[in-house]
Coordinates of C-alpha atoms in Angstrom, one line a residue:
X1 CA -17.5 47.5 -64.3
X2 CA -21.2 46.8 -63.3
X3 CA -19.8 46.6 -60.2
X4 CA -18.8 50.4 -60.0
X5 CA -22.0 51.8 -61.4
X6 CA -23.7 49.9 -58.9
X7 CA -21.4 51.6 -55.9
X8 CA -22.0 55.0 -58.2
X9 CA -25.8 54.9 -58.5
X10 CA -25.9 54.0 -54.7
X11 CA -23.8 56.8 -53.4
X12 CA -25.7 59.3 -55.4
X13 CA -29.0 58.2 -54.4
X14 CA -27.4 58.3 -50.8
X15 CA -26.7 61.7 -51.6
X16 CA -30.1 62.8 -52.9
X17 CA -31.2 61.3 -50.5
X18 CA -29.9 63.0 -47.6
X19 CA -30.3 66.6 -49.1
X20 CA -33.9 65.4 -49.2
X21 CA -34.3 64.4 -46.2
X22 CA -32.4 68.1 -44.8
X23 CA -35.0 70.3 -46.7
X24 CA -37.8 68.1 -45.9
X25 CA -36.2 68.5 -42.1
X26 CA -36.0 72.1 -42.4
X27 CA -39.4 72.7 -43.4
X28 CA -40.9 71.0 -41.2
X29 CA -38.9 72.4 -38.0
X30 CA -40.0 75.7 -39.1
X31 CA -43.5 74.6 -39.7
X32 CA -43.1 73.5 -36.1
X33 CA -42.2 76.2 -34.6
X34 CA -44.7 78.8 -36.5
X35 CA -47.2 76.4 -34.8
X36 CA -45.4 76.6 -31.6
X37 CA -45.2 80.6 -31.5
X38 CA -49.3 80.6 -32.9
X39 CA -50.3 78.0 -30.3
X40 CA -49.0 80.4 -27.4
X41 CA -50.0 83.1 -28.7
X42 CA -53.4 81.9 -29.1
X43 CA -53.2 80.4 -25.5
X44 CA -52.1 83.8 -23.7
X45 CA -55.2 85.7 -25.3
X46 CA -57.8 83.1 -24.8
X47 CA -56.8 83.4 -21.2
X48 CA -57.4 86.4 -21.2
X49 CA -60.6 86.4 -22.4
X50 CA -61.6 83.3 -20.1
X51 CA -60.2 85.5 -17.0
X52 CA -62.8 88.4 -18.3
X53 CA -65.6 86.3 -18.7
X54 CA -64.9 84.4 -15.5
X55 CA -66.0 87.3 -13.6
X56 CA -70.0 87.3 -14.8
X57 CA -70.6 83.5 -14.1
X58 CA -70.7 84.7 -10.0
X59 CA -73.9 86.9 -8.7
X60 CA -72.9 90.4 -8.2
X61 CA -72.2 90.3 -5.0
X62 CA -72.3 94.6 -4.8
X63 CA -75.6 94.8 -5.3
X64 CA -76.6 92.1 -3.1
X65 CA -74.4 93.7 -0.4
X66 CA -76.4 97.4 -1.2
X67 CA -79.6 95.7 -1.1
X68 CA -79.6 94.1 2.3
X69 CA -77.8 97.0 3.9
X70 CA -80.2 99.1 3.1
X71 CA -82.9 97.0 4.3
X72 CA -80.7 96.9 7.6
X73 CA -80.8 101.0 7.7
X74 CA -85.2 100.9 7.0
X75 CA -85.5 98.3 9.5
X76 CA -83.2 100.5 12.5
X77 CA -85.0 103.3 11.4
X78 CA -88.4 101.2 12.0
X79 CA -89.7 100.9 8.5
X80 CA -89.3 97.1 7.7
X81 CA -90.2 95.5 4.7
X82 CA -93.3 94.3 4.1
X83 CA -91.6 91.3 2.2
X84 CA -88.5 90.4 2.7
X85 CA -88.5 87.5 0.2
X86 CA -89.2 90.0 -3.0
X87 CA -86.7 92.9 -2.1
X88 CA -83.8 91.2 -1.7
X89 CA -82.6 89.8 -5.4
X90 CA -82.8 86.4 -6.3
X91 CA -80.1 84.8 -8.6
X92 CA -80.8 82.0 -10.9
X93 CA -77.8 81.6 -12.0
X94 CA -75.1 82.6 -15.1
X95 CA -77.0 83.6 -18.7
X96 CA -76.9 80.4 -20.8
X97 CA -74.9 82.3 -23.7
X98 CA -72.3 83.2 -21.1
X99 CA -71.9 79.2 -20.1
X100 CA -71.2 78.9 -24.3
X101 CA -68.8 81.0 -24.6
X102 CA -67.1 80.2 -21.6
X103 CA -67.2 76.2 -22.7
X104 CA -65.7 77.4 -26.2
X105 CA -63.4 79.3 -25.3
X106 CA -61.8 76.6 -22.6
X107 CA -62.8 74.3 -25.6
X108 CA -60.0 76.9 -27.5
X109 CA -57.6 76.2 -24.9
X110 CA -57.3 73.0 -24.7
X111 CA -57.0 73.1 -28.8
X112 CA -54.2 75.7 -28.9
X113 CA -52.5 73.9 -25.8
X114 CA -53.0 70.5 -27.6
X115 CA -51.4 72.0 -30.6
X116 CA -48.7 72.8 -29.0
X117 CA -48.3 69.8 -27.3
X118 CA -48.3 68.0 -30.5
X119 CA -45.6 70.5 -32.0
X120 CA -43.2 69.6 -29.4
X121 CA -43.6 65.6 -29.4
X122 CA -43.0 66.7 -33.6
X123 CA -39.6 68.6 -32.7
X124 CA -38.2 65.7 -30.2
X125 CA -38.9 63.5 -32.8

């Protein structure tokens, strides 16, 4: 008789078990995938921001363009410049606050695309 309340508190436990194991399962493969929809989400609109803010970390190449064509039409019509050196504009380079948001939001990126990453090795798991 021992015997068969043994075999009886196993297969319940096996039981619980199992159900346990489903829900706990469940939960998490929807966790996984609410993580997996955020993460590219996220993604899509960061790159979109980093395509936007791409565009000021080159020299405005218009204005530089205006600049020395002008000085091309003064000097045919005989009127150089008396400097050449402080008309046409100098570039030092992207604004220091542009370079930090552009690190943070590839920064942002490589978080959300990590994430997913991780969300997948999760769900083949």
């Amino acid at each position: 008789m021992a015997s068969g309340a043994r075999v009886e508190f196993y297969d319940k436990f096996q039981r619980e078990a199992d159900e346990y194991d489903r829900d706990f399962m469940r939960k998490y493969d929807e966790d996984l995938n609410t993580t997996l929809i955020f993460a590219g989400l996220f993604s899509a609109v960061t790159s979109a921001f980093i395509v936007d803010v791409e565009s000021q970390l080159q020299p405005n190449y218009t204005q530089s363009s205006y600049t020395v064509l002008t000085i091309l039409a003064n000097i045919s019509l005989g009127h150089p410049p008396a400097d050449l050196n402080s008309v046409l504009p100098q570039w030092a380079g992207p604004s220091p606050n542009i370079v930090r948001v552009e690190a943070i939001l590839y920064a942002s990126l490589a978080a959300s695309l990590l994430a997913a990453f991780v969300a997948m090795l999760g769900k083949q798991w």
